[in-house]
Amino acid sequence: MSEPRPVVIRSRDNALLKDLRRLAQDNGAYRKQGRVWIEGDHLGRAALARGWRPAMAVFSESFWPAAPAALAQAASKNIVIEDGLMATISGLESPAPMAFVLDLPAGHALQPDLPTVVLDRLQDAGNVGSVLRSAGAFGFTQVLAIKGTAQLWSPKVLRAGMGAHFGLRLVEGLDGDALAALQVPLVVTSSHEGEWLHRARLPWPCAWVMGHEGQGVEAALAQRAAMAVRIAQPGGEESLNVGAAAAICLHASATSRMA
């Protein structure tokens, strides 16, 4: 199989170039365009490994002749962009020489019985991506984002997720009341109350709720919880970053199943 003949862009006024720049730099553009920008070899290969087929592949002009076949033959449409213009698309300080454009997946419905992570208004893209990585690593297949959470398919969250998106069922824009449909127990974290995580008997499957960086879990969600836990911090810090806390809690769930 040979790669499709590329479309070459060398004009900064090209309409597609402008659309790609918005997609790469505007966190909400994926909703308007119905497409997702994933930049770099790592994310591209992660998508392919999970069976995703890009709608479009984008390469810098200097990289295109040496592009690996796995990337050059992945999409039905290849775009080759002059190097200087390619650099203007990326939101990165060191732009990658290739990217894929994926069709935004159709919205999923909440599944009531899956191992789940709930993101309650997490606003930092790095934190959200980190939690998605931990969810995928520790066997949680569904992530539910409450309104006010950073947009899950935005470029920054995608970069922080390092490919975790492509193996997860993602549902965003939910109201807290939507969690009433879950048939697995909610587990929340607290800095000051609840059982010690390392002593707790954790349910499986369950839905871990990770709260806002400054405000924690919203009170109405906390009241729904079947269990509250806290993480032992012998060093004495007041609290943990939510990404670190999520990794510890989800790992505890995963290892409790193996005991």
Coordinates of C-alpha atoms in Angstrom, one line a residue:
M1 CA 0.0 0.0 0.0
S2 CA 1.4 3.4 -1.0
E3 CA 0.7 6.7 0.8
P4 CA -1.9 9.0 -0.8
R5 CA -0.5 11.8 -2.9
P6 CA -0.2 14.8 -0.6
V7 CA -1.7 18.2 -0.8
V8 CA 1.1 20.8 -0.5
I9 CA 0.5 24.1 1.3
R10 CA 2.9 27.0 1.0
S11 CA 0.5 30.0 1.4
R12 CA -0.2 31.4 4.8
D13 CA -3.6 32.5 3.5
N14 CA -4.7 28.9 2.9
A15 CA -8.1 28.3 4.6
L16 CA -7.2 24.8 5.8
L17 CA -4.0 26.2 7.4
K18 CA -6.1 28.7 9.3
D19 CA -8.5 25.9 10.5
L20 CA -5.7 23.7 11.6
R21 CA -4.1 26.6 13.5
R22 CA -7.4 27.2 15.4
L23 CA -7.7 23.5 16.1
A24 CA -4.2 23.3 17.5
Q25 CA -4.3 26.4 19.6
D26 CA -7.9 27.0 20.7
N27 CA -9.0 24.6 23.5
G28 CA -12.7 24.8 22.4
A29 CA -12.2 24.5 18.6
Y30 CA -12.7 20.8 18.5
R31 CA -16.3 21.2 19.5
K32 CA -16.9 23.7 16.6
Q33 CA -15.0 21.7 14.0
G34 CA -15.9 18.2 15.1
R35 CA -12.2 17.3 14.8
V36 CA -9.3 16.7 17.2
W37 CA -5.7 17.7 16.7
I38 CA -3.0 15.3 18.0
E39 CA 0.5 16.4 17.5
G40 CA 3.7 14.3 17.4
D41 CA 4.8 10.8 16.8
H42 CA 3.9 9.5 20.2
L43 CA 0.3 10.5 20.2
G44 CA -0.1 9.5 16.6
R45 CA 1.2 6.0 17.2
A46 CA -0.9 5.7 20.4
A47 CA -4.1 6.4 18.4
L48 CA -3.1 3.9 15.7
A49 CA -2.4 1.3 18.2
R50 CA -5.9 1.6 19.6
G51 CA -7.5 1.3 16.1
W52 CA -8.1 4.9 15.4
R53 CA -7.8 6.0 11.8
P54 CA -7.0 9.7 11.2
A55 CA -9.1 11.7 8.8
M56 CA -6.0 13.6 7.8
A57 CA -2.3 13.5 8.4
V58 CA -0.2 16.7 8.4
F59 CA 3.6 16.8 7.8
S60 CA 6.2 19.4 7.6
E61 CA 7.7 19.6 4.1
S62 CA 11.2 18.6 5.3
F63 CA 9.9 15.6 7.3
W64 CA 7.6 14.2 4.6
P65 CA 10.2 12.4 2.5
A66 CA 11.4 10.5 5.6
A67 CA 8.1 10.0 7.3
P68 CA 7.7 6.3 8.4
A69 CA 5.2 4.3 6.4
A70 CA 3.1 3.7 9.5
L71 CA 2.4 7.4 9.7
A72 CA 2.5 8.3 6.0
Q73 CA -0.1 5.6 5.1
A74 CA -2.4 6.0 8.1
A75 CA -4.8 8.6 6.7
S76 CA -6.7 8.8 3.4
K77 CA -5.6 12.4 3.0
N78 CA -2.0 13.8 3.6
I79 CA -1.2 17.4 3.9
V80 CA 2.4 18.7 3.5
I81 CA 3.1 22.2 4.8
E82 CA 6.1 24.4 4.3
D83 CA 8.2 24.2 7.5
G84 CA 7.9 27.8 8.5
L85 CA 4.1 27.7 8.2
M86 CA 3.9 24.3 9.9
A87 CA 5.6 26.0 12.9
T88 CA 2.8 28.6 13.1
I89 CA 0.2 25.9 13.6
S90 CA 1.5 24.3 16.7
G91 CA 0.9 25.5 20.2
L92 CA 4.2 24.0 21.4
E93 CA 7.5 25.8 21.9
S94 CA 9.2 23.0 19.9
P95 CA 6.6 22.0 17.2
A96 CA 6.5 18.4 16.1
P97 CA 7.0 17.7 12.3
M98 CA 3.7 15.7 12.0
A99 CA 0.2 15.6 13.4
F100 CA -3.0 13.7 12.9
V101 CA -6.5 15.2 12.6
L102 CA -9.1 12.8 14.1
D103 CA -12.9 12.9 13.8
L104 CA -14.3 13.8 17.2
P105 CA -15.9 10.7 18.5
A106 CA -19.6 10.6 18.9
G107 CA -20.7 11.5 22.4
H108 CA -20.9 8.4 24.7
A109 CA -23.7 7.8 27.1
L110 CA -22.9 7.2 30.7
Q111 CA -22.6 3.4 31.4
P112 CA -23.8 2.7 35.0
D113 CA -21.7 -0.3 35.9
L114 CA -18.2 0.5 34.6
P115 CA -15.1 1.2 36.8
T116 CA -15.2 5.0 36.6
V117 CA -13.4 8.2 37.5
V118 CA -15.4 11.4 38.0
L119 CA -13.7 14.7 37.4
D120 CA -15.5 17.3 39.5
R121 CA -14.6 20.7 38.0
L122 CA -10.9 20.0 37.6
Q123 CA -9.6 23.0 35.7
D124 CA -5.9 22.4 35.1
A125 CA -5.2 20.6 31.8
G126 CA -2.1 18.9 33.2
N127 CA -4.1 17.5 36.1
V128 CA -6.9 16.3 33.9
G129 CA -4.5 14.6 31.5
S130 CA -2.6 13.0 34.4
V131 CA -5.8 11.6 35.9
L132 CA -6.8 10.1 32.5
R133 CA -3.4 8.4 32.3
S134 CA -3.8 6.9 35.7
A135 CA -7.4 5.8 34.9
G136 CA -6.2 3.9 31.9
A137 CA -3.2 2.4 33.7
F138 CA -5.2 1.1 36.6
G139 CA -8.2 -0.4 34.9
F140 CA -10.8 2.4 35.0
T141 CA -12.5 2.4 31.6
Q142 CA -14.9 5.3 32.0
V143 CA -14.2 9.0 32.8
L144 CA -17.1 11.4 33.5
A145 CA -16.4 15.1 33.5
I146 CA -18.7 17.4 35.4
K147 CA -19.4 20.9 33.8
G148 CA -16.5 23.2 34.7
T149 CA -13.8 20.6 34.1
A150 CA -11.2 21.4 31.5
Q151 CA -12.3 20.2 28.0
L152 CA -11.2 16.7 27.6
W153 CA -10.3 16.8 23.9
S154 CA -8.4 20.1 24.0
P155 CA -4.8 20.1 22.8
K156 CA -3.3 20.6 26.2
V157 CA -5.3 17.8 27.9
L158 CA -4.5 15.5 25.0
R159 CA -0.8 16.2 25.4
A160 CA -0.9 15.6 29.1
G161 CA -2.9 12.4 28.6
M162 CA -0.1 10.9 26.5
G163 CA -2.5 8.6 24.5
A164 CA -4.8 7.5 27.4
H165 CA -7.8 9.1 25.6
F166 CA -7.8 6.5 23.0
G167 CA -8.6 3.6 25.4
L168 CA -11.1 5.3 27.6
R169 CA -14.9 6.0 27.4
L170 CA -15.1 9.8 27.9
V171 CA -18.3 11.6 28.8
E172 CA -18.1 15.4 29.4
G173 CA -20.4 18.3 30.2
L174 CA -22.4 16.4 32.8
D175 CA -24.4 17.8 35.7
G176 CA -23.8 16.3 39.1
D177 CA -27.3 14.8 39.1
A178 CA -26.3 12.6 36.2
L179 CA -24.2 10.5 38.6
A180 CA -27.4 9.2 40.1
A181 CA -27.5 6.8 37.1
L182 CA -24.3 5.1 38.3
Q183 CA -24.8 1.6 39.9
V184 CA -21.3 1.5 41.3
P185 CA -20.5 3.1 44.7
L186 CA -19.0 6.6 44.8
V187 CA -15.7 7.0 46.7
V188 CA -14.5 10.5 47.5
T189 CA -11.2 11.7 48.9
S190 CA -10.7 14.1 51.8
S191 CA -7.7 15.7 53.4
H192 CA -9.1 15.5 56.9
E193 CA -11.8 12.9 57.3
G194 CA -12.7 9.4 56.2
E195 CA -11.0 6.0 56.4
W196 CA -7.2 5.8 55.8
L197 CA -6.8 4.6 52.3
H198 CA -4.2 2.0 53.1
R199 CA -6.6 0.4 55.6
A200 CA -9.8 0.7 53.7
R201 CA -11.6 -2.2 52.0
L202 CA -12.3 -0.6 48.7
P203 CA -15.3 -1.7 46.6
W204 CA -14.9 -2.9 43.0
P205 CA -16.0 -1.7 40.6
C206 CA -16.4 1.8 42.0
A207 CA -16.4 5.4 40.9
W208 CA -13.7 7.6 42.3
V209 CA -14.5 11.3 42.5
M210 CA -11.6 13.7 42.1
G211 CA -12.5 17.2 43.1
H212 CA -11.6 20.8 42.1
E213 CA -8.0 21.8 42.8
G214 CA -8.9 24.4 45.4
Q215 CA -12.4 23.5 46.5
G216 CA -12.3 19.7 46.6
V217 CA -15.4 17.6 45.9
E218 CA -18.6 19.5 45.6
A219 CA -20.8 19.0 48.8
A220 CA -23.7 17.5 47.0
L221 CA -21.5 14.9 45.4
A222 CA -19.8 14.1 48.7
Q223 CA -23.2 13.4 50.2
R224 CA -23.9 10.8 47.5
A225 CA -20.7 8.9 48.3
A226 CA -20.7 5.5 49.8
M227 CA -17.3 6.0 51.2
A228 CA -14.7 8.7 52.0
V229 CA -11.0 8.1 52.3
R230 CA -7.9 10.1 53.1
I231 CA -4.3 9.5 52.2
A232 CA -1.7 9.2 54.9
Q233 CA 0.9 12.0 54.6
P234 CA 3.6 11.4 57.2
G235 CA 5.6 14.3 55.8
G236 CA 2.9 16.7 57.0
E237 CA 1.9 18.6 53.8
E238 CA -1.6 20.0 53.9
S239 CA -2.8 18.3 50.8
L240 CA -1.7 16.6 47.6
N241 CA -2.0 17.7 44.0
V242 CA -5.1 16.1 42.6
G243 CA -3.1 14.3 39.9
A244 CA -0.9 12.6 42.5
A245 CA -3.9 11.8 44.7
A246 CA -5.7 10.2 41.9
A247 CA -2.7 8.0 41.0
I248 CA -2.4 6.8 44.6
C249 CA -6.2 6.1 44.9
L250 CA -6.6 4.4 41.6
H251 CA -3.5 2.3 42.2
A252 CA -4.9 1.3 45.6
S253 CA -8.1 0.1 43.8
A254 CA -6.1 -1.9 41.3
T255 CA -3.9 -3.6 43.8
S256 CA -6.8 -4.4 46.2
R257 CA -8.3 -6.5 43.4
M258 CA -5.0 -8.5 43.1
A259 CA -4.7 -9.2 46.8

